[in-house]
């Protein structure tokens, strides 16, 4: 019976299109920033679908929404599945929404088939994943206890109101305590936001880990002087040094294989005048890698390269690491459930690493967690043109259904990975 279970792909697609009407933009995307009226409407629509189906909806103190379908044994910890319904200011129809609505579709399909599960299955919509307001993934971070509720409440929005006031204004400061019941595990499905699955014609991506991240600020200081009279051989041009750092960051990332990422995203020269040699440059560096050892190697290579470049151009260098978040492994048993489901359903699949952050990163620190990707067109997201195919939407929903069934019918608890 379970092996034949499939989602209703037409209904999933229709739900995605109905949700995309909320905050729809002229260019085909959505504008559904957390705590906005569009966010409220999206939550209301999600809640109305859950009410119609008879799932109990609860809202916690930070607005995270949970819709529960009971299991045969109400005392067993639930399988949690979901993502987020908020978007970037000019976001796409599928980032986040696909994860929430494919999870809802899993519940609806179980109803259609009259199929019970041993454990309860619960769909979650996390608050403010995108970070268009203050910072990303606040809802899941508060839920896991990594960010205290009072700190999150006190964070300001661009209008100077607190997030607590914002939640109350849209009617989604709930009364449920944060993370009140033990959970068995968490599944999240998301669009890849990169080109690998599409390139390899694989509808299913099994995320083995979230990339480790290191961020830096670097200030290079030389000497600003007149661009005309100062000969080239006596200059202490901080921007020339910075240019070499930019190229070196790229080389360092490339040296660590296909999972290496190195980016200089901000670069500011001073005094920024056409006829003054830049005496100071501030820049940022973002390194990511699936392997903590490789990320450490990149860290060391950066220190060496910056010192060498500074020496050669007679600059002083102040390199500060501002973020260090180690690699986040996902649960091997849950990854196996996704892999087995994809195999049995005949969908091509591959393992990959997530370079972007997701709510699953926070959940993975407290409960067994898996993250799965489906392809998106040209790897484009955070853009109104973001797109997926109906075939991939169906494949992702079917694999999620099968993986959830495996987890929800297994009475044995899962251990956190070492
Ligand atoms: Zn997202």
Short mmCIF file of C-alpha atoms and ligand atoms in Angstrom, two decimals:
data_model
loop_
_atom_site.label_atom_id
_atom_site.label_comp_id
_atom_site.label_asym_id
_atom_site.label_seq_id
_atom_site.Cartn_x
_atom_site.Cartn_y
_atom_site.Cartn_z
CA UNK A 1 0.00 0.00 0.00
CA UNK A 2 2.65 2.51 1.09
CA UNK A 3 4.87 1.70 -1.89
CA UNK A 4 2.09 2.79 -4.26
CA UNK A 5 1.45 6.05 -2.46
CA UNK A 6 1.68 9.11 -4.72
CA UNK A 7 0.83 12.77 -4.25
CA UNK A 8 -1.82 14.61 -6.27
CA UNK A 9 0.58 16.60 -8.45
CA UNK A 10 -2.17 18.69 -10.03
CA UNK A 11 -3.42 19.85 -6.65
CA UNK A 12 0.14 20.65 -5.49
CA UNK A 13 0.72 22.77 -8.59
CA UNK A 14 -2.63 24.51 -8.16
CA UNK A 15 -1.80 25.30 -4.52
CA UNK A 16 1.56 26.76 -5.58
CA UNK A 17 -0.19 28.94 -8.17
CA UNK A 18 -2.89 30.02 -5.68
CA UNK A 19 -0.27 30.92 -3.09
CA UNK A 20 1.70 32.84 -5.75
CA UNK A 21 -1.27 35.19 -6.25
CA UNK A 22 -0.54 36.65 -2.82
CA UNK A 23 1.95 39.45 -3.34
CA UNK A 24 2.17 38.64 -7.08
CA UNK A 25 4.45 41.02 -9.01
CA UNK A 26 4.15 42.17 -12.61
CA UNK A 27 7.25 40.17 -13.58
CA UNK A 28 5.79 36.88 -12.34
CA UNK A 29 7.37 36.74 -8.90
CA UNK A 30 6.12 37.50 -5.42
CA UNK A 31 6.62 40.27 -2.88
CA UNK A 32 5.79 38.65 0.45
CA UNK A 33 8.17 40.03 3.04
CA UNK A 34 7.93 38.63 6.55
CA UNK A 35 5.47 40.49 8.84
CA UNK A 36 3.86 42.29 5.89
CA UNK A 37 0.17 42.18 5.02
CA UNK A 38 1.08 39.77 2.19
CA UNK A 39 2.75 37.49 4.75
CA UNK A 40 -0.46 37.62 6.81
CA UNK A 41 -2.56 36.73 3.75
CA UNK A 42 -0.27 33.80 2.88
CA UNK A 43 -0.51 32.53 6.46
CA UNK A 44 -4.30 32.92 6.42
CA UNK A 45 -4.56 30.96 3.17
CA UNK A 46 -2.32 28.18 4.50
CA UNK A 47 -4.35 28.08 7.69
CA UNK A 48 -7.64 27.91 5.77
CA UNK A 49 -6.36 24.92 3.76
CA UNK A 50 -5.32 23.18 6.98
CA UNK A 51 -8.67 23.97 8.63
CA UNK A 52 -10.56 22.58 5.63
CA UNK A 53 -8.60 19.34 5.87
CA UNK A 54 -9.16 19.13 9.61
CA UNK A 55 -5.55 19.52 10.74
CA UNK A 56 -5.02 21.20 14.10
CA UNK A 57 -3.20 24.50 13.55
CA UNK A 58 -1.08 25.97 16.32
CA UNK A 59 0.98 29.16 16.24
CA UNK A 60 3.94 29.63 18.56
CA UNK A 61 5.12 32.80 20.23
CA UNK A 62 7.28 33.74 17.27
CA UNK A 63 4.58 33.09 14.68
CA UNK A 64 5.86 29.71 13.48
CA UNK A 65 2.77 27.78 12.29
CA UNK A 66 2.23 24.04 12.83
CA UNK A 67 -0.53 21.92 11.26
CA UNK A 68 -0.80 18.42 12.68
CA UNK A 69 -2.27 15.24 11.23
CA UNK A 70 -2.57 12.74 14.08
CA UNK A 71 -0.86 9.36 14.10
CA UNK A 72 -2.05 6.04 15.47
CA UNK A 73 0.12 6.52 18.53
CA UNK A 74 -0.41 10.09 19.79
CA UNK A 75 2.40 9.65 22.31
CA UNK A 76 5.10 9.14 19.71
CA UNK A 77 7.09 12.24 18.68
CA UNK A 78 5.91 13.70 15.35
CA UNK A 79 7.63 13.93 11.98
CA UNK A 80 7.95 17.63 11.16
CA UNK A 81 8.00 18.76 7.50
CA UNK A 82 8.05 22.24 6.03
CA UNK A 83 9.82 25.45 5.02
CA UNK A 84 8.70 29.09 4.72
CA UNK A 85 6.07 31.22 2.97
CA UNK A 86 7.83 34.60 3.18
CA UNK A 87 9.85 35.88 0.20
CA UNK A 88 12.53 38.33 -0.79
CA UNK A 89 11.23 41.79 -1.85
CA UNK A 90 11.42 40.65 -5.48
CA UNK A 91 11.33 36.90 -4.89
CA UNK A 92 10.07 33.89 -6.79
CA UNK A 93 6.97 31.73 -6.46
CA UNK A 94 8.75 28.59 -5.25
CA UNK A 95 11.51 29.49 -2.78
CA UNK A 96 10.09 28.24 0.52
CA UNK A 97 6.50 27.93 -0.69
CA UNK A 98 7.37 24.69 -2.46
CA UNK A 99 8.59 23.20 0.83
CA UNK A 100 5.48 24.18 2.81
CA UNK A 101 2.97 23.23 0.11
CA UNK A 102 4.61 19.92 -0.83
CA UNK A 103 4.47 19.06 2.89
CA UNK A 104 0.77 20.02 2.97
CA UNK A 105 0.26 17.90 -0.15
CA UNK A 106 1.80 14.90 1.66
CA UNK A 107 -0.86 15.23 4.38
CA UNK A 108 -3.69 15.71 1.89
CA UNK A 109 -2.57 12.68 -0.13
CA UNK A 110 -2.46 10.52 3.00
CA UNK A 111 -6.06 11.59 3.64
CA UNK A 112 -7.10 10.74 0.07
CA UNK A 113 -5.58 7.28 0.40
CA UNK A 114 -7.08 6.81 3.84
CA UNK A 115 -3.60 6.03 5.04
CA UNK A 116 -2.77 6.29 8.72
CA UNK A 117 0.73 6.76 10.00
CA UNK A 118 2.12 5.51 13.28
CA UNK A 119 3.52 8.90 14.24
CA UNK A 120 1.78 12.26 13.85
CA UNK A 121 2.98 14.30 10.86
CA UNK A 122 3.16 18.04 11.24
CA UNK A 123 3.64 20.76 8.59
CA UNK A 124 5.54 23.89 9.62
CA UNK A 125 5.73 27.40 8.15
CA UNK A 126 8.76 29.16 9.70
CA UNK A 127 8.67 32.92 10.36
CA UNK A 128 11.03 35.23 8.47
CA UNK A 129 13.32 32.76 6.75
CA UNK A 130 14.43 35.19 4.08
CA UNK A 131 15.79 37.83 6.39
CA UNK A 132 14.35 40.71 4.38
CA UNK A 133 13.64 42.01 7.90
CA UNK A 134 16.68 42.17 10.20
CA UNK A 135 18.30 38.77 9.54
CA UNK A 136 17.50 35.37 8.04
CA UNK A 137 15.96 32.27 9.64
CA UNK A 138 14.89 33.92 12.89
CA UNK A 139 11.79 31.73 13.34
CA UNK A 140 13.66 28.43 13.26
CA UNK A 141 16.53 29.84 15.30
CA UNK A 142 14.13 30.94 18.06
CA UNK A 143 12.34 27.58 17.86
CA UNK A 144 15.56 25.66 18.53
CA UNK A 145 16.53 27.91 21.42
CA UNK A 146 19.70 29.21 19.75
CA UNK A 147 18.18 32.72 19.76
CA UNK A 148 16.27 33.78 22.91
CA UNK A 149 12.68 34.87 22.25
CA UNK A 150 13.06 38.23 24.00
CA UNK A 151 16.08 39.10 21.81
CA UNK A 152 14.16 38.19 18.64
CA UNK A 153 11.11 40.18 19.84
CA UNK A 154 13.31 43.24 20.40
CA UNK A 155 14.89 43.23 16.92
CA UNK A 156 13.90 46.31 14.92
CA UNK A 157 12.31 46.41 11.47
CA UNK A 158 13.23 49.19 9.00
CA UNK A 159 10.33 51.35 10.30
CA UNK A 160 11.70 51.16 13.84
CA UNK A 161 9.00 48.86 15.20
CA UNK A 162 10.04 45.70 17.02
CA UNK A 163 9.43 42.26 15.55
CA UNK A 164 7.09 41.57 18.47
CA UNK A 165 4.97 44.56 17.43
CA UNK A 166 5.10 43.38 13.81
CA UNK A 167 3.90 39.89 14.74
CA UNK A 168 1.05 41.31 16.84
CA UNK A 169 0.05 43.65 14.00
CA UNK A 170 -0.51 40.72 11.62
CA UNK A 171 -2.15 38.63 14.35
CA UNK A 172 0.51 35.94 14.42
CA UNK A 173 2.11 36.25 17.85
CA UNK A 174 0.68 32.91 18.96
CA UNK A 175 0.27 31.51 22.42
CA UNK A 176 1.98 28.15 21.91
CA UNK A 177 5.26 27.76 23.78
CA UNK A 178 8.35 27.33 21.61
CA UNK A 179 9.15 23.70 20.75
CA UNK A 180 6.83 22.24 23.42
CA UNK A 181 6.76 18.57 22.31
CA UNK A 182 9.60 16.20 21.45
CA UNK A 183 9.97 15.71 17.68
CA UNK A 184 11.12 12.60 15.84
CA UNK A 185 12.78 14.35 12.89
CA UNK A 186 12.51 17.20 10.39
CA UNK A 187 12.33 17.08 6.57
CA UNK A 188 12.66 20.16 4.38
CA UNK A 189 12.33 20.28 0.60
CA UNK A 190 13.58 23.37 -1.19
CA UNK A 191 14.47 24.48 -4.68
CA UNK A 192 18.21 24.08 -5.23
CA UNK A 193 18.95 27.75 -5.99
CA UNK A 194 21.91 26.49 -8.03
CA UNK A 195 22.43 24.80 -11.41
CA UNK A 196 23.70 21.31 -10.56
CA UNK A 197 20.47 19.23 -10.57
CA UNK A 198 19.18 20.82 -13.76
CA UNK A 199 22.54 20.33 -15.47
CA UNK A 200 22.56 16.65 -14.52
CA UNK A 201 18.84 16.12 -15.24
CA UNK A 202 18.34 14.77 -11.70
CA UNK A 203 15.03 15.84 -10.11
CA UNK A 204 16.13 14.88 -6.59
CA UNK A 205 19.07 16.29 -4.65
CA UNK A 206 19.96 14.70 -1.33
CA UNK A 207 21.81 17.26 0.75
CA UNK A 208 24.61 15.61 2.69
CA UNK A 209 25.63 18.74 4.56
CA UNK A 210 25.35 22.47 4.84
CA UNK A 211 28.60 24.12 3.86
CA UNK A 212 30.83 25.52 6.55
CA UNK A 213 31.17 29.30 6.33
CA UNK A 214 33.89 31.78 7.27
CA UNK A 215 33.47 35.53 6.80
CA UNK A 216 36.18 38.18 7.10
CA UNK A 217 36.67 41.88 6.91
CA UNK A 218 39.98 43.11 5.58
CA UNK A 219 41.34 46.64 5.76
CA UNK A 220 44.40 47.39 3.66
CA UNK A 221 46.13 50.67 4.44
CA UNK A 222 48.75 52.37 2.28
CA UNK A 223 49.13 56.07 1.62
CA UNK A 224 46.86 58.37 -0.38
CA UNK A 225 48.64 60.85 -2.61
CA UNK A 226 48.23 62.75 -5.88
CA UNK A 227 47.62 60.57 -8.95
CA UNK A 228 49.68 62.91 -11.16
CA UNK A 229 53.05 63.65 -9.57
CA UNK A 230 53.47 60.34 -7.64
CA UNK A 231 55.64 57.90 -9.67
CA UNK A 232 54.42 54.32 -9.94
CA UNK A 233 57.39 52.80 -8.10
CA UNK A 234 56.86 54.74 -4.84
CA UNK A 235 53.12 54.29 -4.48
CA UNK A 236 51.44 52.49 -1.60
CA UNK A 237 48.18 51.84 -3.44
CA UNK A 238 45.77 49.91 -1.24
CA UNK A 239 43.39 49.24 -4.14
CA UNK A 240 46.10 47.49 -6.18
CA UNK A 241 46.70 45.24 -3.19
CA UNK A 242 42.95 44.67 -2.82
CA UNK A 243 42.69 43.71 -6.47
CA UNK A 244 45.28 41.00 -5.92
CA UNK A 245 43.37 39.80 -2.85
CA UNK A 246 40.18 39.47 -4.95
CA UNK A 247 41.99 37.25 -7.46
CA UNK A 248 43.69 35.28 -4.69
CA UNK A 249 40.32 34.56 -2.98
CA UNK A 250 39.12 33.05 -6.25
CA UNK A 251 42.29 30.94 -6.58
CA UNK A 252 42.06 29.71 -2.99
CA UNK A 253 38.45 28.54 -3.53
CA UNK A 254 39.26 26.87 -6.86
CA UNK A 255 42.16 25.01 -5.26
CA UNK A 256 39.69 23.17 -2.98
CA UNK A 257 37.67 21.41 -5.67
CA UNK A 258 34.05 21.77 -6.78
CA UNK A 259 32.72 22.49 -3.27
CA UNK A 260 35.00 25.49 -2.67
CA UNK A 261 33.46 28.98 -2.78
CA UNK A 262 35.24 32.30 -2.36
CA UNK A 263 33.64 35.70 -2.81
CA UNK A 264 34.58 39.32 -2.27
CA UNK A 265 31.15 40.95 -2.12
CA UNK A 266 31.97 44.41 -0.78
CA UNK A 267 34.96 46.58 -1.62
CA UNK A 268 35.25 50.23 -0.68
CA UNK A 269 38.25 52.40 -1.58
CA UNK A 270 39.06 55.65 0.26
CA UNK A 271 39.04 58.53 -0.32
CA UNK A 272 37.43 57.51 -3.64
CA UNK A 273 38.48 60.47 -5.76
CA UNK A 274 39.54 60.13 -9.42
CA UNK A 275 42.90 61.80 -8.92
CA UNK A 276 43.89 60.34 -5.54
CA UNK A 277 45.73 57.03 -5.08
CA UNK A 278 43.51 54.99 -2.71
CA UNK A 279 45.23 54.95 0.66
CA UNK A 280 42.79 52.55 2.25
CA UNK A 281 40.44 49.80 1.12
CA UNK A 282 37.90 47.87 3.14
CA UNK A 283 36.60 44.59 1.77
CA UNK A 284 34.72 41.48 2.81
CA UNK A 285 35.55 37.83 2.10
CA UNK A 286 33.07 34.91 2.18
CA UNK A 287 34.52 31.38 2.12
CA UNK A 288 32.39 28.21 2.05
CA UNK A 289 33.20 24.52 1.82
CA UNK A 290 31.55 21.18 2.53
CA UNK A 291 34.65 20.00 4.38
CA UNK A 292 35.83 21.68 7.56
CA UNK A 293 39.42 20.61 6.76
CA UNK A 294 39.23 22.29 3.36
CA UNK A 295 37.73 25.41 4.93
CA UNK A 296 40.59 25.51 7.43
CA UNK A 297 43.06 25.19 4.55
CA UNK A 298 41.35 28.15 2.83
CA UNK A 299 41.54 30.13 6.07
CA UNK A 300 45.27 29.51 6.35
CA UNK A 301 45.91 30.22 2.67
CA UNK A 302 44.11 33.56 3.00
CA UNK A 303 46.27 34.65 5.92
CA UNK A 304 49.45 33.78 4.02
CA UNK A 305 48.30 35.46 0.81
CA UNK A 306 47.19 38.68 2.52
CA UNK A 307 50.50 38.99 4.39
CA UNK A 308 52.47 38.43 1.18
CA UNK A 309 50.41 40.92 -0.86
CA UNK A 310 50.65 43.54 1.91
CA UNK A 311 54.43 43.11 2.11
CA UNK A 312 54.90 43.45 -1.64
CA UNK A 313 52.82 46.66 -1.87
CA UNK A 314 54.07 48.13 1.42
CA UNK A 315 50.59 48.08 2.98
CA UNK A 316 49.41 47.25 6.45
CA UNK A 317 46.69 44.61 6.63
CA UNK A 318 44.05 44.08 9.30
CA UNK A 319 42.27 40.78 8.63
CA UNK A 320 39.41 39.90 11.01
CA UNK A 321 37.28 36.77 10.93
CA UNK A 322 33.68 37.83 11.67
CA UNK A 323 31.76 34.57 11.15
CA UNK A 324 32.82 30.95 11.57
CA UNK A 325 30.04 28.42 11.25
CA UNK A 326 31.23 24.82 10.83
CA UNK A 327 29.79 22.36 8.30
CA UNK A 328 26.34 21.05 9.27
CA UNK A 329 25.88 17.33 8.58
CA UNK A 330 22.39 16.01 7.84
CA UNK A 331 21.11 12.75 9.26
CA UNK A 332 22.41 9.69 7.38
CA UNK A 333 19.32 7.53 8.10
CA UNK A 334 16.96 10.23 6.82
CA UNK A 335 19.18 10.81 3.77
CA UNK A 336 18.91 7.06 3.18
CA UNK A 337 15.10 7.23 3.31
CA UNK A 338 15.11 9.93 0.62
CA UNK A 339 17.60 7.96 -1.49
CA UNK A 340 15.60 4.72 -1.20
CA UNK A 341 12.39 6.56 -2.10
CA UNK A 342 13.98 8.17 -5.16
CA UNK A 343 15.38 4.80 -6.28
CA UNK A 344 12.08 2.98 -5.87
CA UNK A 345 10.20 5.70 -7.71
CA UNK A 346 12.80 5.65 -10.51
CA UNK A 347 13.92 9.27 -10.18
CA UNK A 348 17.51 10.24 -10.92
CA UNK A 349 19.14 11.68 -7.81
CA UNK A 350 22.50 12.86 -6.54
CA UNK A 351 24.08 13.97 -3.31
CA UNK A 352 25.11 17.57 -2.96
CA UNK A 353 26.07 20.21 -0.45
CA UNK A 354 23.98 23.27 0.33
CA UNK A 355 25.94 26.48 -0.03
CA UNK A 356 22.90 28.57 0.98
CA UNK A 357 21.46 28.58 4.49
CA UNK A 358 18.05 27.04 5.27
CA UNK A 359 15.83 26.54 8.32
CA UNK A 360 17.00 22.91 8.25
CA UNK A 361 20.47 24.15 9.33
CA UNK A 362 19.06 25.27 12.68
CA UNK A 363 16.89 22.18 13.10
CA UNK A 364 19.84 19.86 12.37
CA UNK A 365 21.51 21.08 15.55
CA UNK A 366 18.66 19.81 17.76
CA UNK A 367 16.81 16.97 15.98
CA UNK A 368 17.59 14.46 13.21
CA UNK A 369 17.13 16.48 10.02
CA UNK A 370 17.19 16.00 6.25
CA UNK A 371 17.20 18.55 3.44
CA UNK A 372 16.21 17.68 -0.10
CA UNK A 373 16.40 19.79 -3.27
CA UNK A 374 14.53 19.87 -6.56
CA UNK A 375 15.96 21.70 -9.61
CA UNK A 376 15.13 25.30 -10.45
CA UNK A 377 15.42 26.79 -13.92
CA UNK A 378 18.97 27.98 -14.68
CA UNK A 379 19.71 27.82 -10.95
CA UNK A 380 18.00 31.19 -10.52
CA UNK A 381 16.32 32.20 -7.24
CA UNK A 382 15.76 35.37 -5.20
CA UNK A 383 14.49 36.65 -8.52
CA UNK A 384 10.99 37.12 -9.94
CA UNK A 385 11.83 34.83 -12.87
CA UNK A 386 12.54 31.87 -10.56
CA UNK A 387 10.88 28.76 -12.03
CA UNK A 388 10.48 24.99 -11.66
CA UNK A 389 8.85 22.34 -13.85
CA UNK A 390 5.63 20.56 -12.92
CA UNK A 391 7.45 17.23 -13.43
CA UNK A 392 10.11 18.11 -10.86
CA UNK A 393 7.43 19.43 -8.50
CA UNK A 394 5.69 16.05 -8.75
CA UNK A 395 8.93 14.08 -8.28
CA UNK A 396 9.84 16.07 -5.18
CA UNK A 397 6.38 15.60 -3.69
CA UNK A 398 6.38 11.85 -4.33
CA UNK A 399 9.82 11.36 -2.80
CA UNK A 400 8.87 13.48 0.19
CA UNK A 401 5.68 11.43 0.68
CA UNK A 402 7.61 8.16 0.59
CA UNK A 403 10.38 9.42 2.88
CA UNK A 404 7.84 10.80 5.37
CA UNK A 405 5.96 7.48 5.35
CA UNK A 406 9.19 5.63 6.15
CA UNK A 407 9.96 7.95 9.05
CA UNK A 408 6.40 8.20 10.34
CA UNK A 409 5.88 4.43 10.40
CA UNK A 410 9.16 3.64 12.17
CA UNK A 411 8.64 3.26 15.93
CA UNK A 412 12.37 3.36 16.69
CA UNK A 413 13.82 6.69 17.78
CA UNK A 414 16.65 8.18 15.71
CA UNK A 415 19.97 9.08 17.30
CA UNK A 416 21.61 12.38 16.52
CA UNK A 417 24.72 11.91 14.34
CA UNK A 418 28.00 12.01 16.24
ZN1 LIG B 1 14.02 29.64 0.92
#
